[in-house]
Amino acid sequence: MSAKLSVNVNKIATLRNARGGNYPNVVQVAKDCERFGAEGITVHPRPDERHITRQDVLDLEGVVSTEFNVEGYPNERFMELVLDIKPKQATLVPDPPGVLTSNAGWETKANLSLLTDLAGTFKEHDIRSAIFVDTNLENIEYAAKSGVDRIELYTGPYADNYSKDAESAIHDYVAAATLAQELGLGINAGHDLSLDNLKYFQENIPGLLEVSIGHALISDSLYYGLENTIQMYLKLLK
Ligand code: PXP
């Protein structure tokens, strides 16, 4: 079984917002990503709406025909939005407001009661839950205790180290994924995955179900076009 490719379209919204209007059109790009083979669409509405807005999430709901994944920090506004639209998956990220990009996973032991409550709420609403985590084994253990369905492994450190020493870059991820599987957690991954480092990651991580990729994929599409780029990423996953 190959991991699914979910395209994160935040960067399309960033480009649109640079000029105010509605070009490029996020909904159209999401539909085109699906037409070109994407198996999911991911958005990460942030409190300042600097890229994906609340309205984008509402517009995409009902249009996305593959798996819709909404990521974010679970404040009241985010929870209201997610429970309202009921995407296939909600991925919780412990971002402080104003952070440039998600750069750390949950401290799952310290946040166990919060995460347990949230996992229960999502279950009641038939929304698959995932939480963003690093490879610390205690964080994986407590992720399982919280009752979430999946973890999303934060792959930033893997991407940073891959070109220096791929084997040592992947080491902790294999251990984390192995434990997660033993504990019955599904495994997603994301952040800084690219045409360079994706194949090695997916070949080495047992049970990888989904990757969400934005920055590199949208940047590559400047050179190769969106359709070719999506096909190139899919090829690395098959
Ligand atoms: N996963 C999470 C939780 C993220 O916040 C992001 C960036 O929005 C990604 C995955 C995708 O990362 P990238 O844009 O580097 O592919």
PDB file of C-alpha atoms and ligand atoms in Angstrom:
ATOM      1  CA  MET A   1       0.000   0.000   0.000  1.00  0.00           C
ATOM      2  CA  SER A   2       1.385   3.412  -0.900  1.00  0.00           C
ATOM      3  CA  ALA A   3       1.029   6.574   1.152  1.00  0.00           C
ATOM      4  CA  LYS A   4      -1.552   9.069  -0.068  1.00  0.00           C
ATOM      5  CA  LEU A   5      -0.468  12.466  -1.316  1.00  0.00           C
ATOM      6  CA  SER A   6      -2.388  15.359   0.204  1.00  0.00           C
ATOM      7  CA  VAL A   7      -1.513  18.677  -1.406  1.00  0.00           C
ATOM      8  CA  ASN A   8      -1.345  21.599   0.997  1.00  0.00           C
ATOM      9  CA  VAL A   9      -2.705  24.639  -0.882  1.00  0.00           C
ATOM     10  CA  ASN A  10      -1.721  27.317   1.649  1.00  0.00           C
ATOM     11  CA  LYS A  11       0.876  28.733  -0.756  1.00  0.00           C
ATOM     12  CA  ILE A  12      -1.780  29.301  -3.404  1.00  0.00           C
ATOM     13  CA  ALA A  13      -3.659  31.459  -0.907  1.00  0.00           C
ATOM     14  CA  THR A  14      -0.434  33.322  -0.051  1.00  0.00           C
ATOM     15  CA  LEU A  15       0.035  34.157  -3.719  1.00  0.00           C
ATOM     16  CA  ARG A  16      -3.579  35.255  -4.099  1.00  0.00           C
ATOM     17  CA  ASN A  17      -3.419  37.402  -0.975  1.00  0.00           C
ATOM     18  CA  ALA A  18      -0.367  39.243  -2.312  1.00  0.00           C
ATOM     19  CA  ARG A  19      -2.691  41.112  -4.699  1.00  0.00           C
ATOM     20  CA  GLY A  20      -5.947  41.092  -2.851  1.00  0.00           C
ATOM     21  CA  GLY A  21      -8.203  39.657  -5.592  1.00  0.00           C
ATOM     22  CA  ASN A  22      -9.098  36.044  -6.271  1.00  0.00           C
ATOM     23  CA  TYR A  23      -6.259  34.951  -8.537  1.00  0.00           C
ATOM     24  CA  PRO A  24      -5.048  32.290  -8.361  1.00  0.00           C
ATOM     25  CA  ASN A  25      -8.346  30.825  -7.240  1.00  0.00           C
ATOM     26  CA  VAL A  26      -7.748  28.433  -4.340  1.00  0.00           C
ATOM     27  CA  VAL A  27     -10.862  26.348  -4.982  1.00  0.00           C
ATOM     28  CA  GLN A  28     -10.020  25.923  -8.661  1.00  0.00           C
ATOM     29  CA  VAL A  29      -6.425  24.981  -7.872  1.00  0.00           C
ATOM     30  CA  ALA A  30      -7.613  22.418  -5.312  1.00  0.00           C
ATOM     31  CA  LYS A  31      -9.968  20.907  -7.898  1.00  0.00           C
ATOM     32  CA  ASP A  32      -7.149  20.837 -10.443  1.00  0.00           C
ATOM     33  CA  CYS A  33      -4.775  19.182  -7.950  1.00  0.00           C
ATOM     34  CA  GLU A  34      -7.357  16.422  -7.562  1.00  0.00           C
ATOM     35  CA  ARG A  35      -7.788  16.170 -11.327  1.00  0.00           C
ATOM     36  CA  PHE A  36      -4.002  15.814 -11.630  1.00  0.00           C
ATOM     37  CA  GLY A  37      -3.960  12.949  -9.130  1.00  0.00           C
ATOM     38  CA  ALA A  38      -3.774  14.411  -5.608  1.00  0.00           C
ATOM     39  CA  GLU A  39      -5.455  12.081  -3.146  1.00  0.00           C
ATOM     40  CA  GLY A  40      -6.202  14.764  -0.600  1.00  0.00           C
ATOM     41  CA  ILE A  41      -6.255  18.518  -0.043  1.00  0.00           C
ATOM     42  CA  THR A  42      -4.846  20.093   3.095  1.00  0.00           C
ATOM     43  CA  VAL A  43      -5.391  23.598   4.432  1.00  0.00           C
ATOM     44  CA  HIS A  44      -4.069  25.269   7.534  1.00  0.00           C
ATOM     45  CA  PRO A  45      -6.171  28.309   8.433  1.00  0.00           C
ATOM     46  CA  ARG A  46      -4.219  30.452  10.893  1.00  0.00           C
ATOM     47  CA  PRO A  47      -5.769  32.965  13.264  1.00  0.00           C
ATOM     48  CA  ASP A  48      -4.403  35.939  11.245  1.00  0.00           C
ATOM     49  CA  GLU A  49      -5.710  34.410   7.953  1.00  0.00           C
ATOM     50  CA  ARG A  50      -2.448  35.337   6.252  1.00  0.00           C
ATOM     51  CA  HIS A  51      -2.918  32.560   3.746  1.00  0.00           C
ATOM     52  CA  ILE A  52      -5.969  30.288   3.987  1.00  0.00           C
ATOM     53  CA  THR A  53      -9.012  32.171   5.274  1.00  0.00           C
ATOM     54  CA  ARG A  54     -12.024  30.841   7.103  1.00  0.00           C
ATOM     55  CA  GLN A  55     -14.013  31.554   3.939  1.00  0.00           C
ATOM     56  CA  ASP A  56     -11.581  29.416   1.886  1.00  0.00           C
ATOM     57  CA  VAL A  57     -12.240  26.487   4.207  1.00  0.00           C
ATOM     58  CA  LEU A  58     -15.996  26.949   3.828  1.00  0.00           C
ATOM     59  CA  ASP A  59     -15.650  27.254   0.044  1.00  0.00           C
ATOM     60  CA  LEU A  60     -13.512  24.123  -0.207  1.00  0.00           C
ATOM     61  CA  GLU A  61     -15.870  22.036   1.864  1.00  0.00           C
ATOM     62  CA  GLY A  62     -18.190  20.246  -0.487  1.00  0.00           C
ATOM     63  CA  VAL A  63     -15.854  20.881  -3.426  1.00  0.00           C
ATOM     64  CA  VAL A  64     -13.002  18.647  -2.334  1.00  0.00           C
ATOM     65  CA  SER A  65     -13.899  15.163  -3.508  1.00  0.00           C
ATOM     66  CA  THR A  66     -10.802  13.412  -2.154  1.00  0.00           C
ATOM     67  CA  GLU A  67      -9.792  13.624   1.511  1.00  0.00           C
ATOM     68  CA  PHE A  68     -10.129  17.068   3.033  1.00  0.00           C
ATOM     69  CA  ASN A  69      -7.638  17.637   5.865  1.00  0.00           C
ATOM     70  CA  VAL A  70      -7.915  20.779   7.978  1.00  0.00           C
ATOM     71  CA  GLU A  71      -4.946  21.544  10.211  1.00  0.00           C
ATOM     72  CA  GLY A  72      -4.573  24.045  12.972  1.00  0.00           C
ATOM     73  CA  TYR A  73      -4.342  25.012  16.573  1.00  0.00           C
ATOM     74  CA  PRO A  74      -7.540  23.917  18.363  1.00  0.00           C
ATOM     75  CA  ASN A  75      -8.772  27.269  19.659  1.00  0.00           C
ATOM     76  CA  GLU A  76     -12.494  27.926  19.871  1.00  0.00           C
ATOM     77  CA  ARG A  77     -12.751  29.412  16.394  1.00  0.00           C
ATOM     78  CA  PHE A  78     -10.885  26.517  14.791  1.00  0.00           C
ATOM     79  CA  MET A  79     -12.982  23.915  16.595  1.00  0.00           C
ATOM     80  CA  GLU A  80     -16.215  25.663  15.610  1.00  0.00           C
ATOM     81  CA  LEU A  81     -15.141  25.712  11.972  1.00  0.00           C
ATOM     82  CA  VAL A  82     -14.032  22.079  11.886  1.00  0.00           C
ATOM     83  CA  LEU A  83     -17.119  20.748  13.659  1.00  0.00           C
ATOM     84  CA  ASP A  84     -19.252  22.813  11.310  1.00  0.00           C
ATOM     85  CA  ILE A  85     -17.781  21.502   8.062  1.00  0.00           C
ATOM     86  CA  LYS A  86     -16.755  18.015   9.255  1.00  0.00           C
ATOM     87  CA  PRO A  87     -13.721  17.338   7.043  1.00  0.00           C
ATOM     88  CA  LYS A  88     -12.474  13.784   6.666  1.00  0.00           C
ATOM     89  CA  GLN A  89      -9.534  14.594   8.942  1.00  0.00           C
ATOM     90  CA  ALA A  90      -8.535  17.265  11.432  1.00  0.00           C
ATOM     91  CA  THR A  91      -4.847  17.587  12.270  1.00  0.00           C
ATOM     92  CA  LEU A  92      -4.054  19.419  15.481  1.00  0.00           C
ATOM     93  CA  VAL A  93      -0.914  21.497  15.599  1.00  0.00           C
ATOM     94  CA  PRO A  94       0.408  23.233  18.738  1.00  0.00           C
ATOM     95  CA  ASP A  95       1.236  26.509  16.969  1.00  0.00           C
ATOM     96  CA  PRO A  96       1.505  29.628  19.064  1.00  0.00           C
ATOM     97  CA  PRO A  97      -0.268  32.520  17.284  1.00  0.00           C
ATOM     98  CA  GLY A  98       2.005  34.352  14.818  1.00  0.00           C
ATOM     99  CA  VAL A  99       4.473  31.506  14.278  1.00  0.00           C
ATOM    100  CA  LEU A 100       5.909  31.543  10.726  1.00  0.00           C
ATOM    101  CA  THR A 101       5.285  27.830  10.153  1.00  0.00           C
ATOM    102  CA  SER A 102       4.634  24.784  12.358  1.00  0.00           C
ATOM    103  CA  ASN A 103       7.993  23.940  13.835  1.00  0.00           C
ATOM    104  CA  ALA A 104       7.272  21.643  16.758  1.00  0.00           C
ATOM    105  CA  GLY A 105       4.974  18.805  17.704  1.00  0.00           C
ATOM    106  CA  TRP A 106       2.712  18.420  20.729  1.00  0.00           C
ATOM    107  CA  GLU A 107       4.038  17.706  24.193  1.00  0.00           C
ATOM    108  CA  THR A 108       1.496  14.923  24.458  1.00  0.00           C
ATOM    109  CA  LYS A 109       2.060  14.010  28.119  1.00  0.00           C
ATOM    110  CA  ALA A 110       1.590  17.572  29.341  1.00  0.00           C
ATOM    111  CA  ASN A 111      -1.456  18.016  27.070  1.00  0.00           C
ATOM    112  CA  LEU A 112      -2.986  14.587  27.588  1.00  0.00           C
ATOM    113  CA  SER A 113      -6.313  15.733  28.978  1.00  0.00           C
ATOM    114  CA  LEU A 114      -6.760  18.404  26.256  1.00  0.00           C
ATOM    115  CA  LEU A 115      -5.885  15.933  23.499  1.00  0.00           C
ATOM    116  CA  THR A 116      -8.107  13.230  25.002  1.00  0.00           C
ATOM    117  CA  ASP A 117     -11.061  15.634  25.081  1.00  0.00           C
ATOM    118  CA  LEU A 118     -10.449  16.731  21.513  1.00  0.00           C
ATOM    119  CA  ALA A 119     -10.012  13.180  20.223  1.00  0.00           C
ATOM    120  CA  GLY A 120     -13.344  12.283  21.854  1.00  0.00           C
ATOM    121  CA  THR A 121     -15.085  15.290  20.304  1.00  0.00           C
ATOM    122  CA  PHE A 122     -13.801  14.448  16.828  1.00  0.00           C
ATOM    123  CA  LYS A 123     -14.833  10.817  17.239  1.00  0.00           C
ATOM    124  CA  GLU A 124     -18.374  11.911  18.150  1.00  0.00           C
ATOM    125  CA  HIS A 125     -18.490  13.935  14.936  1.00  0.00           C
ATOM    126  CA  ASP A 126     -17.021  11.173  12.805  1.00  0.00           C
ATOM    127  CA  ILE A 127     -13.905  13.182  11.970  1.00  0.00           C
ATOM    128  CA  ARG A 128     -10.588  11.354  11.877  1.00  0.00           C
ATOM    129  CA  SER A 129      -8.139  12.991  14.275  1.00  0.00           C
ATOM    130  CA  ALA A 130      -4.408  13.383  13.890  1.00  0.00           C
ATOM    131  CA  ILE A 131      -1.852  15.245  15.980  1.00  0.00           C
ATOM    132  CA  PHE A 132       1.454  16.694  14.873  1.00  0.00           C
ATOM    133  CA  VAL A 133       4.337  15.134  16.840  1.00  0.00           C
ATOM    134  CA  ASP A 134       8.098  14.827  16.823  1.00  0.00           C
ATOM    135  CA  THR A 135       9.848  11.476  17.153  1.00  0.00           C
ATOM    136  CA  ASN A 136      10.166  11.471  20.934  1.00  0.00           C
ATOM    137  CA  LEU A 137       8.876   8.046  21.977  1.00  0.00           C
ATOM    138  CA  GLU A 138       7.138   9.332  25.083  1.00  0.00           C
ATOM    139  CA  ASN A 139       5.179  11.745  22.896  1.00  0.00           C
ATOM    140  CA  ILE A 140       4.094   8.815  20.718  1.00  0.00           C
ATOM    141  CA  GLU A 141       3.111   6.771  23.752  1.00  0.00           C
ATOM    142  CA  TYR A 142       0.923   9.561  25.133  1.00  0.00           C
ATOM    143  CA  ALA A 143      -0.526  10.258  21.699  1.00  0.00           C
ATOM    144  CA  ALA A 144      -1.866   6.704  21.779  1.00  0.00           C
ATOM    145  CA  LYS A 145      -3.238   7.185  25.301  1.00  0.00           C
ATOM    146  CA  SER A 146      -5.188  10.249  24.128  1.00  0.00           C
ATOM    147  CA  GLY A 147      -7.242   8.184  21.696  1.00  0.00           C
ATOM    148  CA  VAL A 148      -6.341  10.081  18.519  1.00  0.00           C
ATOM    149  CA  ASP A 149      -6.518   8.049  15.330  1.00  0.00           C
ATOM    150  CA  ARG A 150      -3.229   9.126  13.798  1.00  0.00           C
ATOM    151  CA  ILE A 151      -0.021  11.003  14.363  1.00  0.00           C
ATOM    152  CA  GLU A 152       1.521  13.303  11.796  1.00  0.00           C
ATOM    153  CA  LEU A 153       5.297  13.053  12.127  1.00  0.00           C
ATOM    154  CA  TYR A 154       6.981  16.464  11.912  1.00  0.00           C
ATOM    155  CA  THR A 155       9.541  15.865   9.166  1.00  0.00           C
ATOM    156  CA  GLY A 156      11.355  19.227   9.337  1.00  0.00           C
ATOM    157  CA  PRO A 157      14.405  17.778  11.150  1.00  0.00           C
ATOM    158  CA  TYR A 158      14.474  14.810   8.739  1.00  0.00           C
ATOM    159  CA  ALA A 159      14.522  17.174   5.763  1.00  0.00           C
ATOM    160  CA  ASP A 160      17.260  19.287   7.332  1.00  0.00           C
ATOM    161  CA  ASN A 161      19.527  16.308   7.925  1.00  0.00           C
ATOM    162  CA  TYR A 162      18.706  14.141   4.910  1.00  0.00           C
ATOM    163  CA  SER A 163      21.331  15.581   2.580  1.00  0.00           C
ATOM    164  CA  LYS A 164      24.077  15.271   5.206  1.00  0.00           C
ATOM    165  CA  ASP A 165      23.387  11.712   6.318  1.00  0.00           C
ATOM    166  CA  ALA A 166      20.153  10.048   5.207  1.00  0.00           C
ATOM    167  CA  GLU A 167      20.538   7.021   7.457  1.00  0.00           C
ATOM    168  CA  SER A 168      20.941   9.024  10.622  1.00  0.00           C
ATOM    169  CA  ALA A 169      18.214  11.460   9.480  1.00  0.00           C
ATOM    170  CA  ILE A 170      15.641   8.657   9.252  1.00  0.00           C
ATOM    171  CA  HIS A 171      16.719   6.701  12.335  1.00  0.00           C
ATOM    172  CA  ASP A 172      14.448   8.257  14.962  1.00  0.00           C
ATOM    173  CA  TYR A 173      11.504   8.321  12.534  1.00  0.00           C
ATOM    174  CA  VAL A 174      11.695   4.557  12.032  1.00  0.00           C
ATOM    175  CA  ALA A 175      11.681   4.020  15.806  1.00  0.00           C
ATOM    176  CA  ALA A 176       8.761   6.428  16.256  1.00  0.00           C
ATOM    177  CA  ALA A 177       6.728   4.878  13.434  1.00  0.00           C
ATOM    178  CA  THR A 178       7.395   1.353  14.671  1.00  0.00           C
ATOM    179  CA  LEU A 179       6.144   2.237  18.149  1.00  0.00           C
ATOM    180  CA  ALA A 180       3.159   4.122  16.728  1.00  0.00           C
ATOM    181  CA  GLN A 181       2.174   1.071  14.709  1.00  0.00           C
ATOM    182  CA  GLU A 182       2.506  -1.202  17.724  1.00  0.00           C
ATOM    183  CA  LEU A 183       0.215   1.143  19.650  1.00  0.00           C
ATOM    184  CA  GLY A 184      -2.376   1.122  16.860  1.00  0.00           C
ATOM    185  CA  LEU A 185      -1.834   4.663  15.615  1.00  0.00           C
ATOM    186  CA  GLY A 186      -2.015   5.527  11.925  1.00  0.00           C
ATOM    187  CA  ILE A 187       0.962   7.451  10.573  1.00  0.00           C
ATOM    188  CA  ASN A 188       0.959  10.629   8.490  1.00  0.00           C
ATOM    189  CA  ALA A 189       3.940  12.877   7.886  1.00  0.00           C
ATOM    190  CA  GLY A 190       4.660  16.365   6.696  1.00  0.00           C
ATOM    191  CA  HIS A 191       6.857  19.418   6.599  1.00  0.00           C
ATOM    192  CA  ASP A 192       9.635  20.125   4.137  1.00  0.00           C
ATOM    193  CA  LEU A 193       9.109  16.864   2.264  1.00  0.00           C
ATOM    194  CA  SER A 194      10.331  17.285  -1.302  1.00  0.00           C
ATOM    195  CA  LEU A 195      11.223  15.554  -4.552  1.00  0.00           C
ATOM    196  CA  ASP A 196      14.692  14.976  -3.040  1.00  0.00           C
ATOM    197  CA  ASN A 197      13.805  13.434   0.292  1.00  0.00           C
ATOM    198  CA  LEU A 198      10.334  11.892  -0.108  1.00  0.00           C
ATOM    199  CA  LYS A 199      11.217   8.543  -1.678  1.00  0.00           C
ATOM    200  CA  TYR A 200      13.728   7.577   1.006  1.00  0.00           C
ATOM    201  CA  PHE A 201      11.259   8.577   3.715  1.00  0.00           C
ATOM    202  CA  GLN A 202       8.383   6.528   2.384  1.00  0.00           C
ATOM    203  CA  GLU A 203      10.609   3.515   1.680  1.00  0.00           C
ATOM    204  CA  ASN A 204      11.820   3.442   5.255  1.00  0.00           C
ATOM    205  CA  ILE A 205       8.790   4.338   7.324  1.00  0.00           C
ATOM    206  CA  PRO A 206       6.596   1.353   8.094  1.00  0.00           C
ATOM    207  CA  GLY A 207       2.875   1.932   7.691  1.00  0.00           C
ATOM    208  CA  LEU A 208       3.067   5.465   6.289  1.00  0.00           C
ATOM    209  CA  LEU A 209      -0.513   6.364   5.295  1.00  0.00           C
ATOM    210  CA  GLU A 210      -0.377   9.973   4.118  1.00  0.00           C
ATOM    211  CA  VAL A 211       2.021  12.802   3.420  1.00  0.00           C
ATOM    212  CA  SER A 212       0.926  16.414   3.179  1.00  0.00           C
ATOM    213  CA  ILE A 213       3.168  18.570   1.055  1.00  0.00           C
ATOM    214  CA  GLY A 214       2.882  22.240   0.235  1.00  0.00           C
ATOM    215  CA  HIS A 215       5.930  24.454   0.001  1.00  0.00           C
ATOM    216  CA  ALA A 216       8.219  22.270  -2.117  1.00  0.00           C
ATOM    217  CA  LEU A 217       5.430  20.949  -4.345  1.00  0.00           C
ATOM    218  CA  ILE A 218       4.062  24.373  -5.212  1.00  0.00           C
ATOM    219  CA  SER A 219       7.617  25.694  -5.728  1.00  0.00           C
ATOM    220  CA  ASP A 220       8.477  22.752  -8.026  1.00  0.00           C
ATOM    221  CA  SER A 221       5.356  23.441 -10.047  1.00  0.00           C
ATOM    222  CA  LEU A 222       6.875  26.797 -11.136  1.00  0.00           C
ATOM    223  CA  TYR A 223       9.353  24.759 -13.146  1.00  0.00           C
ATOM    224  CA  TYR A 224       7.443  21.596 -14.045  1.00  0.00           C
ATOM    225  CA  GLY A 225       3.817  22.744 -13.976  1.00  0.00           C
ATOM    226  CA  LEU A 226       1.282  21.566 -11.409  1.00  0.00           C
ATOM    227  CA  GLU A 227       0.154  18.449 -13.246  1.00  0.00           C
ATOM    228  CA  ASN A 228       3.683  17.132 -13.893  1.00  0.00           C
ATOM    229  CA  THR A 229       4.766  17.968 -10.384  1.00  0.00           C
ATOM    230  CA  ILE A 230       1.907  16.093  -8.757  1.00  0.00           C
ATOM    231  CA  GLN A 231       2.634  13.114 -10.988  1.00  0.00           C
ATOM    232  CA  MET A 232       6.319  13.274 -10.002  1.00  0.00           C
ATOM    233  CA  TYR A 233       5.455  13.186  -6.299  1.00  0.00           C
ATOM    234  CA  LEU A 234       2.946  10.377  -6.814  1.00  0.00           C
ATOM    235  CA  LYS A 235       5.562   8.348  -8.626  1.00  0.00           C
ATOM    236  CA  LEU A 236       7.875   8.605  -5.616  1.00  0.00           C
ATOM    237  CA  LEU A 237       5.139   7.260  -3.386  1.00  0.00           C
ATOM    238  CA  LYS A 238       4.141   4.275  -5.510  1.00  0.00           C
TER     239      LYS A 238
HETATM  240  N1  PXP B   1       2.056  19.596   8.180  1.00  0.00           N
HETATM  241  C1  PXP B   1       1.821  20.670   8.982  1.00  0.00           C
HETATM  242  C2  PXP B   1       1.251  20.441  10.321  1.00  0.00           C
HETATM  243  C3  PXP B   1       2.085  21.975   8.511  1.00  0.00           C
HETATM  244  O1  PXP B   1       1.837  23.021   9.314  1.00  0.00           O
HETATM  245  C4  PXP B   1       2.587  22.143   7.209  1.00  0.00           C
HETATM  246  C5  PXP B   1       2.832  23.527   6.699  1.00  0.00           C
HETATM  247  O2  PXP B   1       1.635  24.244   6.686  1.00  0.00           O
HETATM  248  C6  PXP B   1       2.817  21.000   6.427  1.00  0.00           C
HETATM  249  C7  PXP B   1       2.552  19.746   6.939  1.00  0.00           C
HETATM  250  C8  PXP B   1       3.332  21.098   5.033  1.00  0.00           C
HETATM  251  O3  PXP B   1       4.665  21.532   5.064  1.00  0.00           O
HETATM  252  P1  PXP B   1       5.372  22.031   3.735  1.00  0.00           P
HETATM  253  O4  PXP B   1       4.644  23.248   3.283  1.00  0.00           O
HETATM  254  O5  PXP B   1       6.773  22.291   4.177  1.00  0.00           O
HETATM  255  O6  PXP B   1       5.275  20.905   2.742  1.00  0.00           O
END
